[in-house]
mmCIF file of C-alpha atoms in Angstrom:
data_model
loop_
_atom_site.group_PDB
_atom_site.id
_atom_site.type_symbol
_atom_site.label_atom_id
_atom_site.label_comp_id
_atom_site.label_asym_id
_atom_site.label_seq_id
_atom_site.Cartn_x
_atom_site.Cartn_y
_atom_site.Cartn_z
ATOM 1 C CA MET A 123 -57.410 97.696 -103.078
ATOM 2 C CA SER A 124 -60.595 97.522 -101.016
ATOM 3 C CA LEU A 125 -58.697 95.821 -98.212
ATOM 4 C CA LEU A 126 -56.128 98.573 -98.256
ATOM 5 C CA LEU A 127 -58.816 101.260 -98.134
ATOM 6 C CA LEU A 128 -60.488 99.487 -95.234
ATOM 7 C CA ARG A 129 -57.311 99.544 -93.241
ATOM 8 C CA LEU A 130 -56.757 103.189 -94.018
ATOM 9 C CA ASN A 131 -60.265 104.083 -92.865
ATOM 10 C CA LEU A 132 -59.846 102.474 -89.411
ATOM 11 C CA PRO A 133 -59.991 105.026 -86.605
ATOM 12 C CA ARG A 134 -56.669 105.739 -85.063
ATOM 13 C CA VAL A 135 -56.173 105.295 -81.326
ATOM 14 C CA SER A 136 -53.658 107.613 -79.780
ATOM 15 C CA ARG A 137 -50.965 106.374 -77.398
ATOM 16 C CA LEU A 138 -52.711 108.211 -74.592
ATOM 17 C CA ASN A 139 -55.994 106.418 -75.311
ATOM 18 C CA ARG A 140 -54.238 103.046 -75.427
ATOM 19 C CA ASP A 141 -52.698 103.676 -72.011
ATOM 20 C CA VAL A 142 -56.119 104.577 -70.638
ATOM 21 C CA LEU A 143 -57.868 101.539 -72.116
ATOM 22 C CA LYS A 144 -55.118 99.014 -71.318
ATOM 23 C CA PRO A 145 -56.092 98.477 -67.652
ATOM 24 C CA LEU A 146 -59.657 97.747 -68.744
ATOM 25 C CA PHE A 147 -58.533 94.696 -70.719
ATOM 26 C CA ARG A 148 -56.021 93.383 -68.168
ATOM 27 C CA PRO A 149 -57.029 89.890 -66.916
ATOM 28 C CA PRO A 150 -58.024 89.757 -63.261
ATOM 29 C CA VAL A 151 -55.247 88.773 -60.835
ATOM 30 C CA ARG A 152 -56.138 86.443 -57.995
ATOM 31 C CA GLU A 153 -54.939 87.415 -54.571
ATOM 32 C CA LYS A 154 -52.063 85.147 -53.501
ATOM 33 C CA GLN A 155 -52.993 82.969 -50.553
ATOM 34 C CA ILE A 156 -50.603 81.170 -48.236
ATOM 35 C CA LEU A 157 -51.632 77.634 -47.429
ATOM 36 C CA SER A 158 -50.183 75.425 -44.726
ATOM 37 C CA ASP A 159 -51.065 72.443 -42.609
ATOM 38 C CA PRO A 160 -50.213 73.316 -38.990
ATOM 39 C CA GLU A 161 -51.608 70.077 -37.585
ATOM 40 C CA ASN A 162 -49.861 67.938 -40.215
ATOM 41 C CA ILE A 163 -53.077 66.065 -41.036
ATOM 42 C CA GLY A 164 -53.123 66.602 -44.785
ATOM 43 C CA GLN A 165 -55.628 69.492 -44.737
ATOM 44 C CA ARG A 166 -54.066 72.800 -45.668
ATOM 45 C CA GLN A 167 -55.564 75.927 -44.151
ATOM 46 C CA GLN A 168 -55.442 79.561 -45.226
ATOM 47 C CA HIS A 169 -53.809 82.440 -43.373
ATOM 48 C CA ILE A 170 -51.689 80.222 -41.089
ATOM 49 C CA ASN A 171 -47.980 80.707 -41.581
ATOM 50 C CA PHE A 172 -44.723 79.204 -40.399
ATOM 51 C CA ASP A 173 -42.746 81.228 -37.928
ATOM 52 C CA THR A 174 -39.248 82.486 -38.727
ATOM 53 C CA LEU A 175 -37.631 79.218 -37.656
ATOM 54 C CA GLY A 176 -39.673 77.178 -40.108
ATOM 55 C CA THR A 177 -41.586 75.503 -37.287
ATOM 56 C CA TRP A 178 -45.163 75.733 -36.118
ATOM 57 C CA ASP A 179 -46.060 78.770 -34.046
ATOM 58 C CA ASN A 180 -47.671 76.750 -31.257
ATOM 59 C CA ARG A 181 -45.195 73.916 -30.685
ATOM 60 C CA ILE A 182 -42.714 75.051 -28.037
ATOM 61 C CA ASP A 183 -41.862 78.429 -26.577
ATOM 62 C CA LEU A 184 -38.173 79.104 -27.221
ATOM 63 C CA PRO A 185 -36.851 82.649 -26.698
ATOM 64 C CA LEU A 186 -34.441 83.966 -29.314
ATOM 65 C CA LEU A 187 -30.788 84.757 -28.682
ATOM 66 C CA LEU A 188 -30.545 88.224 -30.214
ATOM 67 C CA GLN A 189 -26.765 88.596 -30.417
ATOM 68 C CA GLN A 190 -26.232 85.059 -31.711
ATOM 69 C CA SER A 191 -29.020 85.501 -34.268
ATOM 70 C CA ILE A 192 -27.400 88.683 -35.560
ATOM 71 C CA LYS A 193 -24.004 86.985 -35.685
ATOM 72 C CA VAL A 194 -25.125 84.018 -37.806
ATOM 73 C CA GLY A 195 -27.767 85.905 -39.775
ATOM 74 C CA LYS A 196 -30.671 83.643 -38.824
ATOM 75 C CA PRO A 197 -32.934 83.166 -35.796
ATOM 76 C CA VAL A 198 -31.279 81.150 -33.022
ATOM 77 C CA PRO A 199 -33.496 79.983 -30.133
ATOM 78 C CA LYS A 200 -32.217 79.693 -26.582
ATOM 79 C CA ILE A 201 -31.944 75.983 -25.717
ATOM 80 C CA SER A 202 -31.909 75.385 -21.975
ATOM 81 C CA GLY A 203 -31.962 72.381 -19.692
ATOM 82 C CA GLU A 204 -35.513 73.061 -18.556
ATOM 83 C CA HIS A 205 -36.778 72.065 -22.008
ATOM 84 C CA ALA A 206 -35.190 68.586 -21.863
ATOM 85 C CA GLY A 207 -37.209 65.425 -21.363
ATOM 86 C CA CYS A 208 -35.645 62.594 -19.335
ATOM 87 C CA ALA A 209 -36.807 59.104 -18.415
ATOM 88 C CA THR A 210 -35.242 55.932 -17.046
ATOM 89 C CA ILE A 211 -36.933 52.648 -16.169
ATOM 90 C CA LEU A 212 -35.789 49.482 -14.479
ATOM 91 C CA GLY A 213 -37.070 47.124 -17.144
ATOM 92 C CA ARG A 214 -36.551 43.448 -16.429
ATOM 93 C CA ARG A 215 -33.442 43.930 -14.289
ATOM 94 C CA THR A 216 -33.346 43.766 -10.503
ATOM 95 C CA TYR A 217 -31.609 47.171 -10.216
ATOM 96 C CA ASN A 218 -31.008 50.179 -12.429
ATOM 97 C CA GLU A 219 -27.408 50.946 -13.443
ATOM 98 C CA ASP A 220 -28.311 53.756 -15.883
ATOM 99 C CA ARG A 221 -27.678 57.384 -14.971
ATOM 100 C CA TYR A 222 -28.290 60.705 -16.745
ATOM 101 C CA ARG A 223 -27.524 64.375 -16.205
ATOM 102 C CA VAL A 224 -28.718 67.706 -17.657
ATOM 103 C CA LYS A 225 -27.216 70.984 -16.462
ATOM 104 C CA GLU A 226 -26.376 74.471 -17.696
ATOM 105 C CA LEU A 227 -22.683 74.841 -16.864
ATOM 106 C CA THR A 228 -22.472 78.473 -18.000
ATOM 107 C CA PRO A 229 -25.033 80.831 -19.563
ATOM 108 C CA ASP A 230 -23.953 79.675 -23.040
ATOM 109 C CA LEU A 231 -22.853 76.071 -22.353
ATOM 110 C CA LEU A 232 -25.382 73.275 -21.838
ATOM 111 C CA TYR A 233 -24.313 69.802 -20.665
ATOM 112 C CA PHE A 234 -26.364 66.614 -20.961
ATOM 113 C CA ALA A 235 -25.249 62.991 -20.773
ATOM 114 C CA VAL A 236 -26.197 59.354 -20.210
ATOM 115 C CA PHE A 237 -24.144 56.661 -18.470
ATOM 116 C CA ASP A 238 -24.939 52.945 -18.708
ATOM 117 C CA GLY A 239 -23.164 51.095 -15.920
ATOM 118 C CA HIS A 240 -22.133 47.450 -15.837
ATOM 119 C CA GLY A 241 -20.533 45.316 -13.162
ATOM 120 C CA GLY A 242 -22.482 47.340 -10.607
ATOM 121 C CA SER A 243 -23.409 51.021 -10.531
ATOM 122 C CA THR A 244 -20.272 52.300 -8.765
ATOM 123 C CA CYS A 245 -18.594 53.695 -11.874
ATOM 124 C CA ALA A 246 -21.808 55.091 -13.389
ATOM 125 C CA ASP A 247 -22.604 56.861 -10.106
ATOM 126 C CA PHE A 248 -19.101 58.315 -9.888
ATOM 127 C CA CYS A 249 -19.043 59.571 -13.478
ATOM 128 C CA ALA A 250 -22.559 61.006 -13.368
ATOM 129 C CA GLU A 251 -21.667 62.914 -10.216
ATOM 130 C CA HIS A 252 -18.228 64.204 -11.225
ATOM 131 C CA MET A 253 -18.140 64.549 -15.029
ATOM 132 C CA GLU A 254 -19.387 68.128 -15.026
ATOM 133 C CA ALA A 255 -16.701 69.119 -12.499
ATOM 134 C CA HIS A 256 -13.976 67.770 -14.779
ATOM 135 C CA ILE A 257 -15.487 69.659 -17.718
ATOM 136 C CA MET A 258 -15.693 72.885 -15.717
ATOM 137 C CA TYR A 259 -12.056 72.506 -14.650
ATOM 138 C CA TRP A 260 -10.973 72.997 -18.256
ATOM 139 C CA VAL A 261 -13.597 75.666 -18.930
ATOM 140 C CA ARG A 262 -12.230 77.770 -16.060
ATOM 141 C CA ARG A 263 -8.707 77.344 -17.421
ATOM 142 C CA GLY A 264 -9.848 79.031 -20.635
ATOM 143 C CA GLN A 265 -10.010 75.963 -22.878
ATOM 144 C CA THR A 266 -12.267 76.902 -25.808
ATOM 145 C CA ASP A 267 -11.578 73.849 -27.981
ATOM 146 C CA LEU A 268 -14.469 71.681 -26.806
ATOM 147 C CA GLN A 269 -13.181 68.594 -28.599
ATOM 148 C CA ALA A 270 -9.885 68.695 -26.706
ATOM 149 C CA LEU A 271 -11.755 69.640 -23.536
ATOM 150 C CA LEU A 272 -14.002 66.566 -23.698
ATOM 151 C CA GLN A 273 -11.112 64.227 -24.410
ATOM 152 C CA SER A 274 -9.229 65.595 -21.416
ATOM 153 C CA ALA A 275 -12.305 65.365 -19.183
ATOM 154 C CA PHE A 276 -12.854 61.688 -20.063
ATOM 155 C CA ILE A 277 -9.237 60.766 -19.337
ATOM 156 C CA ASP A 278 -9.257 62.784 -16.112
ATOM 157 C CA ILE A 279 -12.424 61.225 -14.745
ATOM 158 C CA ASN A 280 -11.189 57.726 -15.552
ATOM 159 C CA ASN A 281 -7.974 58.430 -13.630
ATOM 160 C CA SER A 282 -9.991 59.891 -10.760
ATOM 161 C CA PHE A 283 -12.136 56.770 -10.628
ATOM 162 C CA ALA A 284 -9.006 54.595 -10.506
ATOM 163 C CA LYS A 285 -7.791 56.557 -7.456
ATOM 164 C CA TYR A 286 -11.253 56.357 -5.897
ATOM 165 C CA VAL A 287 -11.317 52.560 -6.259
ATOM 166 C CA ALA A 288 -7.740 52.145 -5.003
ATOM 167 C CA PHE A 289 -8.535 54.168 -1.882
ATOM 168 C CA ASN A 290 -11.902 52.591 -1.034
ATOM 169 C CA TRP A 291 -11.404 49.030 -2.317
ATOM 170 C CA PRO A 292 -7.685 48.252 -2.077
ATOM 171 C CA ASP A 293 -8.410 44.586 -2.777
ATOM 172 C CA GLY A 294 -9.707 45.560 -6.252
ATOM 173 C CA GLU A 295 -13.295 44.558 -5.552
ATOM 174 C CA GLU A 296 -14.734 47.302 -7.793
ATOM 175 C CA ALA A 297 -12.087 47.075 -10.525
ATOM 176 C CA SER A 298 -14.613 45.428 -12.855
ATOM 177 C CA SER A 299 -17.177 48.216 -12.498
ATOM 178 C CA GLY A 300 -17.475 50.351 -15.612
ATOM 179 C CA THR A 301 -19.829 52.485 -17.650
ATOM 180 C CA THR A 302 -20.524 53.817 -21.095
ATOM 181 C CA ALA A 303 -20.654 57.589 -21.473
ATOM 182 C CA THR A 304 -22.351 59.710 -24.106
ATOM 183 C CA VAL A 305 -21.772 63.361 -23.275
ATOM 184 C CA CYS A 306 -23.028 66.403 -25.186
ATOM 185 C CA LEU A 307 -21.998 70.034 -24.904
ATOM 186 C CA LEU A 308 -24.136 72.658 -26.648
ATOM 187 C CA ARG A 309 -22.452 76.058 -26.957
ATOM 188 C CA SER A 310 -24.439 79.181 -27.820
ATOM 189 C CA SER A 311 -27.346 76.907 -28.847
ATOM 190 C CA THR A 312 -25.657 76.270 -32.210
ATOM 191 C CA GLU A 313 -22.431 74.276 -31.667
ATOM 192 C CA LEU A 314 -23.043 70.664 -30.647
ATOM 193 C CA TYR A 315 -20.192 68.418 -29.479
ATOM 194 C CA VAL A 316 -20.809 64.723 -28.794
ATOM 195 C CA ALA A 317 -18.200 62.589 -27.009
ATOM 196 C CA HIS A 318 -18.750 58.917 -26.250
ATOM 197 C CA VAL A 319 -17.251 55.610 -25.201
ATOM 198 C CA GLY A 320 -19.162 52.332 -25.325
ATOM 199 C CA ASP A 321 -22.496 51.611 -26.965
ATOM 200 C CA SER A 322 -24.837 54.310 -25.684
ATOM 201 C CA ARG A 323 -25.978 56.436 -28.610
ATOM 202 C CA ALA A 324 -26.837 59.939 -29.738
ATOM 203 C CA LEU A 325 -29.374 60.413 -32.540
ATOM 204 C CA LEU A 326 -30.298 63.619 -34.354
ATOM 205 C CA CYS A 327 -33.631 64.217 -36.063
ATOM 206 C CA ARG A 328 -33.007 66.346 -39.158
ATOM 207 C CA SER A 329 -35.796 66.888 -41.685
ATOM 208 C CA GLY A 330 -37.698 64.060 -40.003
ATOM 209 C CA GLU A 331 -34.941 61.491 -40.601
ATOM 210 C CA SER A 332 -32.648 59.876 -38.035
ATOM 211 C CA ARG A 333 -28.921 60.609 -38.102
ATOM 212 C CA ARG A 334 -26.675 58.649 -35.777
ATOM 213 C CA LEU A 335 -23.984 60.805 -34.198
ATOM 214 C CA THR A 336 -22.075 57.972 -32.491
ATOM 215 C CA THR A 337 -20.573 54.624 -33.453
ATOM 216 C CA ASP A 338 -20.734 51.707 -31.021
ATOM 217 C CA HIS A 339 -17.288 50.757 -29.753
ATOM 218 C CA THR A 340 -17.183 47.009 -30.316
ATOM 219 C CA ALA A 341 -14.680 44.498 -31.638
ATOM 220 C CA GLY A 342 -16.608 44.540 -34.907
ATOM 221 C CA LEU A 343 -14.640 47.670 -35.816
ATOM 222 C CA LYS A 344 -11.283 46.741 -37.311
ATOM 223 C CA LEU A 345 -9.258 49.414 -35.522
ATOM 224 C CA GLU A 346 -10.832 48.492 -32.196
ATOM 225 C CA GLU A 347 -10.094 44.806 -32.722
ATOM 226 C CA GLU A 348 -6.484 45.498 -33.683
ATOM 227 C CA ARG A 349 -5.882 47.619 -30.593
ATOM 228 C CA ILE A 350 -7.271 44.936 -28.267
ATOM 229 C CA LYS A 351 -5.105 42.231 -29.833
ATOM 230 C CA MET A 352 -1.964 44.393 -29.878
ATOM 231 C CA SER A 353 -2.481 45.054 -26.159
ATOM 232 C CA GLY A 354 -2.585 41.349 -25.387
ATOM 233 C CA GLY A 355 -6.348 41.114 -24.987
ATOM 234 C CA ARG A 356 -8.387 38.159 -26.184
ATOM 235 C CA LEU A 357 -11.686 38.307 -28.038
ATOM 236 C CA ILE A 358 -13.972 35.424 -27.131
ATOM 237 C CA SER A 359 -17.308 34.880 -28.869
ATOM 238 C CA ASP A 360 -20.379 34.086 -26.806
ATOM 239 C CA SER A 361 -23.516 32.195 -27.820
ATOM 240 C CA HIS A 362 -25.005 35.372 -29.350
ATOM 241 C CA GLY A 363 -21.988 35.899 -31.615
ATOM 242 C CA ARG A 364 -20.677 38.885 -29.668
ATOM 243 C CA HIS A 365 -16.923 39.325 -29.282
ATOM 244 C CA LEU A 366 -16.126 39.875 -25.606
ATOM 245 C CA VAL A 367 -12.828 41.327 -24.428
ATOM 246 C CA ASN A 368 -11.203 38.603 -22.298
ATOM 247 C CA GLY A 369 -14.579 36.889 -22.321
ATOM 248 C CA ARG A 370 -16.152 39.613 -20.158
ATOM 249 C CA LEU A 371 -16.931 42.922 -21.883
ATOM 250 C CA ALA A 372 -18.781 43.470 -25.161
ATOM 251 C CA MET A 373 -17.363 46.968 -25.723
ATOM 252 C CA THR A 374 -13.825 48.092 -26.463
ATOM 253 C CA ARG A 375 -13.945 51.547 -24.834
ATOM 254 C CA SER A 376 -15.411 52.526 -21.490
ATOM 255 C CA LEU A 377 -14.879 54.465 -18.301
ATOM 256 C CA GLY A 378 -13.805 52.236 -15.438
ATOM 257 C CA ASP A 379 -13.251 48.521 -16.169
ATOM 258 C CA LEU A 380 -9.843 49.026 -14.597
ATOM 259 C CA ASP A 381 -8.942 45.342 -14.858
ATOM 260 C CA LEU A 382 -9.252 45.564 -18.666
ATOM 261 C CA LYS A 383 -7.369 48.815 -19.222
ATOM 262 C CA PRO A 384 -4.032 46.971 -19.745
ATOM 263 C CA TYR A 385 -5.716 44.965 -22.517
ATOM 264 C CA GLY A 386 -6.717 47.864 -24.755
ATOM 265 C CA VAL A 387 -10.087 48.936 -23.321
ATOM 266 C CA ILE A 388 -9.399 52.667 -23.374
ATOM 267 C CA ALA A 389 -11.250 55.691 -21.998
ATOM 268 C CA LEU A 390 -10.387 58.054 -24.875
ATOM 269 C CA PRO A 391 -13.684 59.134 -26.483
ATOM 270 C CA ASP A 392 -14.598 59.724 -30.078
ATOM 271 C CA VAL A 393 -15.738 63.344 -30.409
ATOM 272 C CA ARG A 394 -17.957 64.729 -33.136
ATOM 273 C CA SER A 395 -18.933 68.351 -33.680
ATOM 274 C CA MET A 396 -21.682 69.834 -35.811
ATOM 275 C CA GLU A 397 -23.740 72.961 -36.330
ATOM 276 C CA VAL A 398 -27.342 72.790 -35.177
ATOM 277 C CA LYS A 399 -29.698 73.910 -37.960
ATOM 278 C CA HIS A 400 -32.765 74.970 -36.030
ATOM 279 C CA GLY A 401 -34.920 75.220 -39.139
ATOM 280 C CA LYS A 402 -34.352 71.498 -39.844
ATOM 281 C CA ASP A 403 -33.203 69.897 -36.576
ATOM 282 C CA ALA A 404 -36.037 68.855 -34.274
ATOM 283 C CA PHE A 405 -34.114 67.238 -31.416
ATOM 284 C CA VAL A 406 -31.190 65.114 -30.305
ATOM 285 C CA ILE A 407 -31.785 62.048 -28.130
ATOM 286 C CA LEU A 408 -29.315 60.139 -25.966
ATOM 287 C CA THR A 409 -30.199 56.498 -25.282
ATOM 288 C CA THR A 410 -28.727 53.524 -23.478
ATOM 289 C CA ASP A 411 -28.672 50.102 -25.089
ATOM 290 C CA GLY A 412 -31.871 49.078 -23.330
ATOM 291 C CA VAL A 413 -33.540 51.248 -25.981
ATOM 292 C CA ASN A 414 -31.110 50.627 -28.839
ATOM 293 C CA CYS A 415 -31.303 46.847 -28.685
ATOM 294 C CA ALA A 416 -35.075 46.877 -29.177
ATOM 295 C CA MET A 417 -35.734 49.801 -31.555
ATOM 296 C CA SER A 418 -34.143 50.994 -34.772
ATOM 297 C CA ASP A 419 -32.904 54.570 -35.098
ATOM 298 C CA GLN A 420 -35.855 55.621 -37.248
ATOM 299 C CA GLU A 421 -38.339 53.951 -34.912
ATOM 300 C CA ILE A 422 -36.945 56.018 -32.051
ATOM 301 C CA VAL A 423 -37.235 59.226 -34.084
ATOM 302 C CA ASP A 424 -40.776 58.393 -35.242
ATOM 303 C CA ALA A 425 -41.828 57.614 -31.681
ATOM 304 C CA ILE A 426 -40.592 61.000 -30.476
ATOM 305 C CA ASN A 427 -42.245 62.817 -33.375
ATOM 306 C CA SER A 428 -45.588 61.392 -32.264
ATOM 307 C CA CYS A 429 -45.307 63.157 -28.893
ATOM 308 C CA SER A 430 -46.225 66.695 -27.923
ATOM 309 C CA SER A 431 -43.425 67.385 -25.418
ATOM 310 C CA PRO A 432 -39.853 66.184 -24.772
ATOM 311 C CA ALA A 433 -40.874 64.802 -21.366
ATOM 312 C CA GLU A 434 -43.647 62.751 -22.926
ATOM 313 C CA ALA A 435 -41.280 61.617 -25.687
ATOM 314 C CA ALA A 436 -38.590 60.338 -23.298
ATOM 315 C CA GLY A 437 -41.139 58.309 -21.356
ATOM 316 C CA PHE A 438 -42.762 56.973 -24.505
ATOM 317 C CA VAL A 439 -39.462 55.773 -25.989
ATOM 318 C CA THR A 440 -38.452 53.871 -22.857
ATOM 319 C CA ASP A 441 -41.937 52.347 -22.587
ATOM 320 C CA GLN A 442 -41.787 51.273 -26.229
ATOM 321 C CA ALA A 443 -38.444 49.563 -25.620
ATOM 322 C CA MET A 444 -40.046 47.481 -22.873
ATOM 323 C CA HIS A 445 -43.022 46.782 -25.123
ATOM 324 C CA PHE A 446 -40.583 45.402 -27.692
ATOM 325 C CA ALA A 447 -39.123 43.017 -25.086
ATOM 326 C CA SER A 448 -35.954 44.865 -24.084
ATOM 327 C CA GLN A 449 -34.271 43.034 -21.213
ATOM 328 C CA ASP A 450 -32.101 45.905 -19.960
ATOM 329 C CA ASN A 451 -32.535 49.205 -18.148
ATOM 330 C CA ALA A 452 -33.751 51.845 -20.599
ATOM 331 C CA THR A 453 -32.890 55.550 -20.419
ATOM 332 C CA ALA A 454 -33.554 58.459 -22.787
ATOM 333 C CA VAL A 455 -32.699 62.168 -22.716
ATOM 334 C CA VAL A 456 -34.507 64.263 -25.349
ATOM 335 C CA MET A 457 -33.216 67.775 -26.071
ATOM 336 C CA PRO A 458 -35.524 69.784 -28.387
ATOM 337 C CA PHE A 459 -34.212 72.164 -31.039
ATOM 338 C CA GLY A 460 -35.869 74.848 -33.143
ATOM 339 C CA ALA A 461 -37.804 72.481 -35.429
ATOM 340 C CA TRP A 462 -39.434 70.603 -32.548
ATOM 341 C CA GLY A 463 -42.908 69.476 -33.636
ATOM 342 C CA LYS A 464 -42.355 70.257 -37.311
ATOM 343 C CA TYR A 465 -42.333 66.569 -38.273
ATOM 344 C CA ARG A 466 -44.969 65.482 -35.817
ATOM 345 C CA ASN A 467 -46.934 62.394 -36.760
ATOM 346 C CA SER A 468 -49.697 60.538 -34.990
ATOM 347 C CA GLY A 469 -48.790 57.058 -36.163
ATOM 348 C CA GLY A 470 -46.248 56.200 -33.482
ATOM 349 C CA VAL A 471 -44.371 52.939 -33.853
ATOM 350 C CA ALA A 472 -46.097 49.872 -35.235
ATOM 351 C CA ASN A 473 -45.573 46.529 -33.549
ATOM 352 C CA SER A 474 -44.807 43.422 -35.577
ATOM 353 C CA PHE A 475 -44.460 39.787 -34.626
ATOM 354 C CA GLY A 476 -41.652 39.602 -37.177
ATOM 355 C CA ARG A 477 -39.392 41.988 -35.274
ATOM 356 C CA GLN A 478 -35.902 40.675 -34.622
ATOM 357 C CA LEU A 479 -35.202 41.377 -30.975
ATOM 358 C CA GLN A 480 -31.774 41.479 -29.440
ATOM 359 C CA PHE A 481 -31.052 41.327 -25.762
ATOM 360 C CA SER A 482 -28.569 43.154 -23.601
ATOM 361 C CA ARG A 483 -25.138 43.356 -25.212
ATOM 362 C CA ARG A 484 -23.075 42.781 -22.122
ATOM 363 C CA PHE A 485 -23.192 41.000 -18.779
#
């Protein structure tokens, strides 16, 4: 009974009084702070934010494409040829057969490519000089399917080279000259098309990891081997275990190599298309086998991520290939995307005496 009386004698607090007193007893709320690590050194700092692309504010100055950004609903930077980094070095060869090109064909179409010549530089020189003209021929005719356009351009330039050789060397002296070709077209800074023949490569850095966009055309691929054999070609193994077409060429697709075209060495490229995700994609790099034979895909990506600019990155990658005992010419073309610098590291590429080094894959 006493307990009941005690409860009844408690002073009543009106709803109005409770609403007034409630804020006084509310626990303090800490102001939300945004932390980030713009220098990627493991020390987060306050009041430093990512920009709208998810990259660091101070990495690279890329203007935005307003109409394209509105169309896709996300910021799209303008990627132009002036941002590319390019490097080629002689290496341990007596002459350089590698070639590269970077050019804006139209305001919304960027072209960049590498060519790795063999049997002399005649074919690589011809293709590097004329490939863009063959691409523009189909662009002016209104071809918007870039996959079909690239396939047509490769076939056309191979036929043009055959006529060029027949006119200038009727005795067939340059019939054994050929080249790889890895050609990229970037439309509206978002649509990337990669066409290639041979063993030059294209690598994409997405979320800091390497993604290979090409597959080397060698007799190790079943379909490639079957085509060579069905065409009457022979695959002869050398002392390194490579399968050479008619004992001469280590690749099964190329531009030029006119003496091997009847034996299944075709000029038709594989073409891959993809959407560039500028919040995740840092760059794409094109390399010749002077780089690929000495460095793994991830080593190439890590080396580039340790550099501050695409120009520095291209030079560093080719230098690293020589440091790792590459015997061939080495060429790299680095095209930065929206996430350039986001995965930057200062470690570079570690050397190891246990590295397994390969040498040039063809004569």
